[in-house]
PDB file of C-alpha atoms in Angstrom:
ATOM      1  CA  UNK A  42       0.000   0.000   0.000  1.00 95.00           C
ATOM      2  CA  UNK A  43       1.053   3.593  -0.735  1.00 97.00           C
ATOM      3  CA  UNK A  44      -0.715   6.791   0.325  1.00 97.00           C
ATOM      4  CA  UNK A  45      -0.708   9.807  -1.981  1.00 97.00           C
ATOM      5  CA  UNK A  46      -1.134  12.983   0.079  1.00 94.00           C
ATOM      6  CA  UNK A  47      -2.911  15.748  -1.845  1.00 93.00           C
ATOM      7  CA  UNK A  48      -3.139  18.779   0.434  1.00 90.00           C
ATOM      8  CA  UNK A  49      -2.065  22.323  -0.403  1.00 81.00           C
ATOM      9  CA  UNK A  50      -0.740  25.035   1.890  1.00 79.00           C
ATOM     10  CA  UNK A  51       1.380  23.538   4.646  1.00 78.00           C
ATOM     11  CA  UNK A  52       0.489  19.947   3.606  1.00 82.00           C
ATOM     12  CA  UNK A  53       0.186  18.780   7.210  1.00 89.00           C
ATOM     13  CA  UNK A  54      -1.710  15.762   5.900  1.00 92.00           C
ATOM     14  CA  UNK A  55       1.351  14.085   4.320  1.00 92.00           C
ATOM     15  CA  UNK A  56       3.673  14.978   7.182  1.00 92.00           C
ATOM     16  CA  UNK A  57       1.322  13.603   9.831  1.00 93.00           C
ATOM     17  CA  UNK A  58       0.431  10.491   7.853  1.00 95.00           C
ATOM     18  CA  UNK A  59       4.069   9.618   7.135  1.00 96.00           C
ATOM     19  CA  UNK A  60       5.010  10.043  10.800  1.00 96.00           C
ATOM     20  CA  UNK A  61       2.422   7.501  11.954  1.00 96.00           C
ATOM     21  CA  UNK A  62       2.112   5.007   9.088  1.00 96.00           C
ATOM     22  CA  UNK A  63       3.838   1.700   8.371  1.00 96.00           C
ATOM     23  CA  UNK A  64       3.484   2.294   4.614  1.00 97.00           C
ATOM     24  CA  UNK A  65       5.066   4.951   2.357  1.00 97.00           C
ATOM     25  CA  UNK A  66       3.472   8.356   1.792  1.00 97.00           C
ATOM     26  CA  UNK A  67       4.128  10.442  -1.321  1.00 96.00           C
ATOM     27  CA  UNK A  68       3.002  14.072  -1.545  1.00 94.00           C
ATOM     28  CA  UNK A  69       1.466  15.354  -4.774  1.00 94.00           C
ATOM     29  CA  UNK A  70      -0.050  18.705  -3.711  1.00 91.00           C
ATOM     30  CA  UNK A  71      -2.689  20.371  -5.913  1.00 92.00           C
ATOM     31  CA  UNK A  72      -0.745  23.649  -5.741  1.00 85.00           C
ATOM     32  CA  UNK A  73       2.275  22.146  -7.494  1.00 81.00           C
ATOM     33  CA  UNK A  74       5.792  23.098  -6.430  1.00 79.00           C
ATOM     34  CA  UNK A  75       5.047  23.242  -2.707  1.00 79.00           C
ATOM     35  CA  UNK A  76       8.308  23.092  -0.751  1.00 76.00           C
ATOM     36  CA  UNK A  77       6.517  22.620   2.575  1.00 76.00           C
ATOM     37  CA  UNK A  78       6.399  18.922   1.567  1.00 72.00           C
ATOM     38  CA  UNK A  79      10.194  18.888   1.972  1.00 78.00           C
ATOM     39  CA  UNK A  80      10.756  20.747   5.237  1.00 81.00           C
ATOM     40  CA  UNK A  81       9.368  18.152   7.637  1.00 79.00           C
ATOM     41  CA  UNK A  82      11.306  17.146  10.766  1.00 84.00           C
ATOM     42  CA  UNK A  83      12.911  13.708  11.048  1.00 88.00           C
ATOM     43  CA  UNK A  84      10.147  11.107  11.257  1.00 94.00           C
ATOM     44  CA  UNK A  85       7.786  12.780   8.794  1.00 94.00           C
ATOM     45  CA  UNK A  86       9.109  10.794   5.881  1.00 95.00           C
ATOM     46  CA  UNK A  87       6.812  11.666   2.992  1.00 95.00           C
ATOM     47  CA  UNK A  88       8.425  11.924  -0.418  1.00 95.00           C
ATOM     48  CA  UNK A  89       7.452  14.578  -2.980  1.00 93.00           C
ATOM     49  CA  UNK A  90       6.501  14.164  -6.654  1.00 94.00           C
ATOM     50  CA  UNK A  91       4.976  17.099  -8.531  1.00 92.00           C
ATOM     51  CA  UNK A  92       3.378  15.465 -11.595  1.00 93.00           C
ATOM     52  CA  UNK A  93       0.453  12.998 -11.243  1.00 94.00           C
ATOM     53  CA  UNK A  94       1.792  10.974 -14.212  1.00 94.00           C
ATOM     54  CA  UNK A  95       5.016  10.405 -12.306  1.00 95.00           C
ATOM     55  CA  UNK A  96       3.089   9.382  -9.184  1.00 96.00           C
ATOM     56  CA  UNK A  97       1.495   6.645 -11.273  1.00 97.00           C
ATOM     57  CA  UNK A  98       4.827   5.382 -12.567  1.00 97.00           C
ATOM     58  CA  UNK A  99       6.479   5.556  -9.127  1.00 97.00           C
ATOM     59  CA  UNK A 100       3.643   3.457  -7.696  1.00 98.00           C
ATOM     60  CA  UNK A 101       4.066   0.938 -10.529  1.00 97.00           C
ATOM     61  CA  UNK A 102       7.802   0.730  -9.817  1.00 96.00           C
ATOM     62  CA  UNK A 103       7.081   0.152  -6.132  1.00 96.00           C
ATOM     63  CA  UNK A 104       4.508  -2.596  -6.770  1.00 95.00           C
ATOM     64  CA  UNK A 105       6.244  -4.318  -9.725  1.00 92.00           C
ATOM     65  CA  UNK A 106       8.008  -6.883  -7.509  1.00 89.00           C
ATOM     66  CA  UNK A 107       4.710  -8.035  -5.977  1.00 89.00           C
ATOM     67  CA  UNK A 108       2.337  -7.893  -8.960  1.00 91.00           C
ATOM     68  CA  UNK A 109       2.990  -9.534 -12.346  1.00 90.00           C
ATOM     69  CA  UNK A 110       0.226  -7.425 -13.896  1.00 94.00           C
ATOM     70  CA  UNK A 111       1.791  -4.175 -12.693  1.00 94.00           C
ATOM     71  CA  UNK A 112       5.265  -5.312 -13.782  1.00 91.00           C
ATOM     72  CA  UNK A 113       4.005  -6.159 -17.262  1.00 92.00           C
ATOM     73  CA  UNK A 114       2.297  -2.772 -17.624  1.00 95.00           C
ATOM     74  CA  UNK A 115       5.414  -0.969 -16.374  1.00 94.00           C
ATOM     75  CA  UNK A 116       7.717  -2.839 -18.768  1.00 91.00           C
ATOM     76  CA  UNK A 117       5.369  -2.076 -21.665  1.00 92.00           C
ATOM     77  CA  UNK A 118       5.235   1.610 -20.706  1.00 92.00           C
ATOM     78  CA  UNK A 119       9.026   1.956 -20.639  1.00 91.00           C
ATOM     79  CA  UNK A 120       9.526  -0.084 -23.821  1.00 87.00           C
ATOM     80  CA  UNK A 121       6.916   1.943 -25.718  1.00 89.00           C
ATOM     81  CA  UNK A 122       8.630   5.246 -24.941  1.00 88.00           C
ATOM     82  CA  UNK A 123      12.135   3.946 -25.698  1.00 85.00           C
ATOM     83  CA  UNK A 124      10.973   2.383 -28.972  1.00 87.00           C
ATOM     84  CA  UNK A 125       9.343   5.649 -30.010  1.00 90.00           C
ATOM     85  CA  UNK A 126      12.568   7.582 -29.385  1.00 88.00           C
ATOM     86  CA  UNK A 127      14.673   4.991 -31.197  1.00 87.00           C
ATOM     87  CA  UNK A 128      12.288   5.058 -34.158  1.00 90.00           C
ATOM     88  CA  UNK A 129      12.438   8.835 -34.397  1.00 94.00           C
ATOM     89  CA  UNK A 130      16.242   8.773 -34.393  1.00 91.00           C
ATOM     90  CA  UNK A 131      16.355   5.962 -36.964  1.00 91.00           C
ATOM     91  CA  UNK A 132      14.009   7.889 -39.260  1.00 93.00           C
ATOM     92  CA  UNK A 133      16.203  10.988 -39.082  1.00 96.00           C
ATOM     93  CA  UNK A 134      19.493   9.170 -39.656  1.00 94.00           C
ATOM     94  CA  UNK A 135      18.293   6.502 -42.059  1.00 95.00           C
ATOM     95  CA  UNK A 136      20.132   3.902 -39.975  1.00 92.00           C
ATOM     96  CA  UNK A 137      18.633   0.868 -38.213  1.00 91.00           C
ATOM     97  CA  UNK A 138      18.257   0.906 -34.430  1.00 87.00           C
ATOM     98  CA  UNK A 139      21.367  -0.404 -32.640  1.00 82.00           C
ATOM     99  CA  UNK A 140      20.060  -3.245 -30.450  1.00 75.00           C
ATOM    100  CA  UNK A 141      23.477  -3.874 -28.871  1.00 75.00           C
ATOM    101  CA  UNK A 142      23.156  -0.930 -26.471  1.00 65.00           C
ATOM    102  CA  UNK A 143      22.218  -1.758 -22.851  1.00 57.00           C
ATOM    103  CA  UNK A 144      18.604  -1.355 -21.792  1.00 54.00           C
ATOM    104  CA  UNK A 145      16.416  -2.350 -18.846  1.00 54.00           C
ATOM    105  CA  UNK A 146      15.526  -5.858 -17.688  1.00 55.00           C
ATOM    106  CA  UNK A 147      12.066  -7.042 -16.713  1.00 61.00           C
ATOM    107  CA  UNK A 148      11.551  -7.602 -12.992  1.00 57.00           C
ATOM    108  CA  UNK A 149      12.106 -11.116 -11.670  1.00 60.00           C
ATOM    109  CA  UNK A 150       9.574 -11.998  -8.993  1.00 54.00           C
ATOM    110  CA  UNK A 151      11.076 -13.012  -5.738  1.00 51.00           C
ATOM    111  CA  UNK A 152       8.808 -14.884  -3.436  1.00 53.00           C
ATOM    112  CA  UNK A 153      11.021 -13.320  -0.758  1.00 55.00           C
ATOM    113  CA  UNK A 154      14.235 -14.855  -2.102  1.00 78.00           C
ATOM    114  CA  UNK A 155      16.580 -12.058  -1.028  1.00 88.00           C
ATOM    115  CA  UNK A 156      16.123  -9.320   1.594  1.00 92.00           C
ATOM    116  CA  UNK A 157      15.216  -5.748   0.667  1.00 94.00           C
ATOM    117  CA  UNK A 158      18.087  -3.691  -0.735  1.00 96.00           C
ATOM    118  CA  UNK A 159      18.696   0.047  -0.949  1.00 98.00           C
ATOM    119  CA  UNK A 160      21.115   1.099  -3.694  1.00 98.00           C
ATOM    120  CA  UNK A 161      22.782   4.438  -2.905  1.00 98.00           C
ATOM    121  CA  UNK A 162      23.826   5.772  -6.309  1.00 96.00           C
ATOM    122  CA  UNK A 163      26.062   8.840  -6.491  1.00 94.00           C
ATOM    123  CA  UNK A 164      27.645  10.834  -9.284  1.00 89.00           C
ATOM    124  CA  UNK A 165      30.931  11.249  -7.405  1.00 88.00           C
ATOM    125  CA  UNK A 166      32.806   9.826  -4.440  1.00 90.00           C
ATOM    126  CA  UNK A 167      33.378  13.395  -3.237  1.00 90.00           C
ATOM    127  CA  UNK A 168      30.004  13.094  -1.483  1.00 89.00           C
ATOM    128  CA  UNK A 169      30.990  10.087   0.660  1.00 95.00           C
ATOM    129  CA  UNK A 170      30.021  11.714   4.013  1.00 95.00           C
ATOM    130  CA  UNK A 171      26.461  12.119   2.687  1.00 96.00           C
ATOM    131  CA  UNK A 172      26.415   8.570   1.295  1.00 96.00           C
ATOM    132  CA  UNK A 173      27.734   7.092   4.539  1.00 97.00           C
ATOM    133  CA  UNK A 174      25.122   9.046   6.505  1.00 97.00           C
ATOM    134  CA  UNK A 175      22.409   7.475   4.349  1.00 98.00           C
ATOM    135  CA  UNK A 176      23.926   4.031   4.857  1.00 97.00           C
ATOM    136  CA  UNK A 177      23.986   4.532   8.621  1.00 98.00           C
ATOM    137  CA  UNK A 178      20.349   5.683   8.707  1.00 98.00           C
ATOM    138  CA  UNK A 179      19.250   2.710   6.584  1.00 98.00           C
ATOM    139  CA  UNK A 180      21.127   0.307   8.852  1.00 98.00           C
ATOM    140  CA  UNK A 181      19.129   1.622  11.820  1.00 97.00           C
ATOM    141  CA  UNK A 182      16.071   0.024  10.144  1.00 97.00           C
ATOM    142  CA  UNK A 183      17.999  -3.207   9.371  1.00 96.00           C
ATOM    143  CA  UNK A 184      18.031  -2.372   5.647  1.00 97.00           C
ATOM    144  CA  UNK A 185      20.987  -3.620   3.625  1.00 97.00           C
ATOM    145  CA  UNK A 186      22.533  -1.075   1.271  1.00 98.00           C
ATOM    146  CA  UNK A 187      25.202  -0.761  -1.390  1.00 97.00           C
ATOM    147  CA  UNK A 188      26.978   2.402  -2.545  1.00 97.00           C
ATOM    148  CA  UNK A 189      27.592   2.739  -6.284  1.00 96.00           C
ATOM    149  CA  UNK A 190      29.364   5.541  -8.171  1.00 94.00           C
ATOM    150  CA  UNK A 191      27.978   6.152 -11.675  1.00 91.00           C
ATOM    151  CA  UNK A 192      27.734   9.675 -13.073  1.00 87.00           C
ATOM    152  CA  UNK A 193      24.865  10.349 -15.469  1.00 87.00           C
ATOM    153  CA  UNK A 194      26.928  13.089 -17.103  1.00 87.00           C
ATOM    154  CA  UNK A 195      30.301  11.361 -17.296  1.00 89.00           C
ATOM    155  CA  UNK A 196      29.272   7.672 -17.470  1.00 88.00           C
ATOM    156  CA  UNK A 197      25.787   7.393 -18.999  1.00 86.00           C
ATOM    157  CA  UNK A 198      26.477   3.896 -20.326  1.00 84.00           C
ATOM    158  CA  UNK A 199      27.676   2.693 -16.933  1.00 89.00           C
ATOM    159  CA  UNK A 200      24.587   4.134 -15.237  1.00 90.00           C
ATOM    160  CA  UNK A 201      22.393   2.200 -17.657  1.00 88.00           C
ATOM    161  CA  UNK A 202      24.333  -0.971 -16.885  1.00 89.00           C
ATOM    162  CA  UNK A 203      23.904  -0.456 -13.122  1.00 92.00           C
ATOM    163  CA  UNK A 204      20.155   0.096 -13.579  1.00 92.00           C
ATOM    164  CA  UNK A 205      19.885  -3.107 -15.612  1.00 88.00           C
ATOM    165  CA  UNK A 206      21.844  -4.989 -12.936  1.00 90.00           C
ATOM    166  CA  UNK A 207      19.451  -4.093 -10.128  1.00 92.00           C
ATOM    167  CA  UNK A 208      16.375  -4.525 -12.333  1.00 89.00           C
ATOM    168  CA  UNK A 209      16.985  -8.276 -12.035  1.00 88.00           C
ATOM    169  CA  UNK A 210      17.673  -8.263  -8.270  1.00 90.00           C
ATOM    170  CA  UNK A 211      15.544 -11.091  -6.803  1.00 87.00           C
ATOM    171  CA  UNK A 212      14.081  -9.074  -3.950  1.00 89.00           C
ATOM    172  CA  UNK A 213      12.563  -5.668  -3.162  1.00 93.00           C
ATOM    173  CA  UNK A 214      14.884  -2.816  -4.193  1.00 95.00           C
ATOM    174  CA  UNK A 215      14.914   0.979  -4.032  1.00 98.00           C
ATOM    175  CA  UNK A 216      17.543   3.345  -5.418  1.00 98.00           C
ATOM    176  CA  UNK A 217      18.558   6.527  -3.596  1.00 98.00           C
ATOM    177  CA  UNK A 218      19.926   9.044  -6.105  1.00 95.00           C
ATOM    178  CA  UNK A 219      22.588  11.301  -4.588  1.00 93.00           C
ATOM    179  CA  UNK A 220      23.719  13.779  -7.218  1.00 88.00           C
ATOM    180  CA  UNK A 221      23.909  17.544  -6.860  1.00 80.00           C
ATOM    181  CA  UNK A 222      23.486  20.201  -9.507  1.00 78.00           C
ATOM    182  CA  UNK A 223      20.911  19.158 -12.096  1.00 77.00           C
ATOM    183  CA  UNK A 224      20.578  15.635 -10.594  1.00 83.00           C
ATOM    184  CA  UNK A 225      20.453  13.943 -13.996  1.00 89.00           C
ATOM    185  CA  UNK A 226      21.248  10.659 -12.227  1.00 92.00           C
ATOM    186  CA  UNK A 227      17.853  10.322 -10.508  1.00 92.00           C
ATOM    187  CA  UNK A 228      15.882  11.455 -13.548  1.00 92.00           C
ATOM    188  CA  UNK A 229      17.672   9.049 -15.889  1.00 92.00           C
ATOM    189  CA  UNK A 230      17.525   6.111 -13.477  1.00 93.00           C
ATOM    190  CA  UNK A 231      13.825   6.561 -12.741  1.00 94.00           C
ATOM    191  CA  UNK A 232      12.977   6.702 -16.449  1.00 93.00           C
ATOM    192  CA  UNK A 233      14.561   3.309 -17.170  1.00 91.00           C
ATOM    193  CA  UNK A 234      14.202   1.344 -13.920  1.00 93.00           C
ATOM    194  CA  UNK A 235      11.577  -1.155 -12.794  1.00 93.00           C
ATOM    195  CA  UNK A 236      12.146  -0.145  -9.151  1.00 95.00           C
ATOM    196  CA  UNK A 237      11.481   3.164  -7.357  1.00 97.00           C
ATOM    197  CA  UNK A 238      14.077   5.929  -7.218  1.00 97.00           C
ATOM    198  CA  UNK A 239      14.182   8.537  -4.433  1.00 97.00           C
ATOM    199  CA  UNK A 240      16.419  11.611  -4.726  1.00 95.00           C
ATOM    200  CA  UNK A 241      18.359  12.759  -1.679  1.00 95.00           C
ATOM    201  CA  UNK A 242      20.873  15.228  -3.122  1.00 91.00           C
ATOM    202  CA  UNK A 243      23.952  16.223  -1.121  1.00 91.00           C
ATOM    203  CA  UNK A 244      23.199  19.901  -1.789  1.00 82.00           C
ATOM    204  CA  UNK A 245      19.866  19.808   0.052  1.00 78.00           C
ATOM    205  CA  UNK A 246      16.826  21.674  -1.274  1.00 77.00           C
ATOM    206  CA  UNK A 247      17.471  21.000  -4.951  1.00 77.00           C
ATOM    207  CA  UNK A 248      14.335  21.624  -6.987  1.00 76.00           C
ATOM    208  CA  UNK A 249      15.823  20.072 -10.131  1.00 75.00           C
ATOM    209  CA  UNK A 250      14.735  16.758  -8.573  1.00 73.00           C
ATOM    210  CA  UNK A 251      11.133  17.894  -9.092  1.00 80.00           C
ATOM    211  CA  UNK A 252      11.127  19.369 -12.605  1.00 82.00           C
ATOM    212  CA  UNK A 253      11.513  16.134 -14.586  1.00 80.00           C
ATOM    213  CA  UNK A 254       9.223  15.360 -17.540  1.00 85.00           C
ATOM    214  CA  UNK A 255       6.588  12.607 -17.330  1.00 88.00           C
ATOM    215  CA  UNK A 256       8.376   9.258 -17.151  1.00 92.00           C
ATOM    216  CA  UNK A 257      11.217  10.426 -14.923  1.00 94.00           C
ATOM    217  CA  UNK A 258       9.410   9.422 -11.774  1.00 95.00           C
ATOM    218  CA  UNK A 259      11.937   9.943  -8.980  1.00 95.00           C
ATOM    219  CA  UNK A 260      10.559  11.200  -5.666  1.00 95.00           C
ATOM    220  CA  UNK A 261      12.420  13.725  -3.492  1.00 94.00           C
ATOM    221  CA  UNK A 262      13.258  13.567   0.235  1.00 94.00           C
ATOM    222  CA  UNK A 263      15.721  16.037   1.756  1.00 92.00           C
ATOM    223  CA  UNK A 264      16.814  14.375   4.984  1.00 93.00           C
ATOM    224  CA  UNK A 265      18.746  11.059   5.040  1.00 95.00           C
ATOM    225  CA  UNK A 266      16.856   9.985   8.190  1.00 96.00           C
ATOM    226  CA  UNK A 267      13.550  10.379   6.348  1.00 96.00           C
ATOM    227  CA  UNK A 268      14.857   8.500   3.296  1.00 97.00           C
ATOM    228  CA  UNK A 269      15.646   5.573   5.611  1.00 98.00           C
ATOM    229  CA  UNK A 270      12.204   5.643   7.228  1.00 97.00           C
ATOM    230  CA  UNK A 271      10.545   5.884   3.807  1.00 98.00           C
ATOM    231  CA  UNK A 272      12.525   2.807   2.699  1.00 98.00           C
ATOM    232  CA  UNK A 273      11.477   0.965   5.867  1.00 97.00           C
ATOM    233  CA  UNK A 274       7.842   1.848   5.202  1.00 97.00           C
ATOM    234  CA  UNK A 275       8.194   0.660   1.594  1.00 96.00           C
ATOM    235  CA  UNK A 276       9.816  -2.649   2.604  1.00 96.00           C
ATOM    236  CA  UNK A 277       7.685  -3.335   5.694  1.00 93.00           C
ATOM    237  CA  UNK A 278       5.232  -5.575   3.823  1.00 87.00           C
ATOM    238  CA  UNK A 279       8.018  -7.780   2.442  1.00 83.00           C
ATOM    239  CA  UNK A 280      10.320  -8.098   5.472  1.00 76.00           C
ATOM    240  CA  UNK A 281       9.507  -9.105   9.028  1.00 71.00           C
TER     241      UNK A 281
END
């Protein structure tokens, strides 16, 4: 289960709900770019997504490991958009689509085979204090995590390979995108992945995490402690 909080103004609804619930809460306020969704104290762990279309995809990514129907619809949605882009490029260049490039893998259903995993993906190892803080907060909820370095700007092919790797992880998985500046990492990962992506940039209140087009479905949480609680709420139905 996932709750979508749709309250304007101070959005106390999402903050209160996420403090008390054992399931994840995502804010999608009717007044759009409402930063009050991001200034909650530790414990109010709601994530923030501006566009309703991206709420839908984020929910599909969250439920794909537990529902074959949702996974199939998600895979079809991603494949349709990628195929459309490839076709447009092929038409312009007159060349066939190169099928050797890495893409995404369909989710493999787990039956609880492996424990939940949080993948902390960063664009640079210069942000290690932030990454280690996230790892420590996740460990407080008994959540296993891995830190990966893969820059969307400098290593786009490697980022795609990392996404494909975790798309076949036989257990619940969530990626935490930790890139400053334009945060292309989270937007790219969330477009291609069959698991949810949550941005927690090292430079704090970074609104570029919220201005992605439909399809780039990453959510945004400022505080590492709230990212960890959000992950715990997401994984609580699949781990005792």
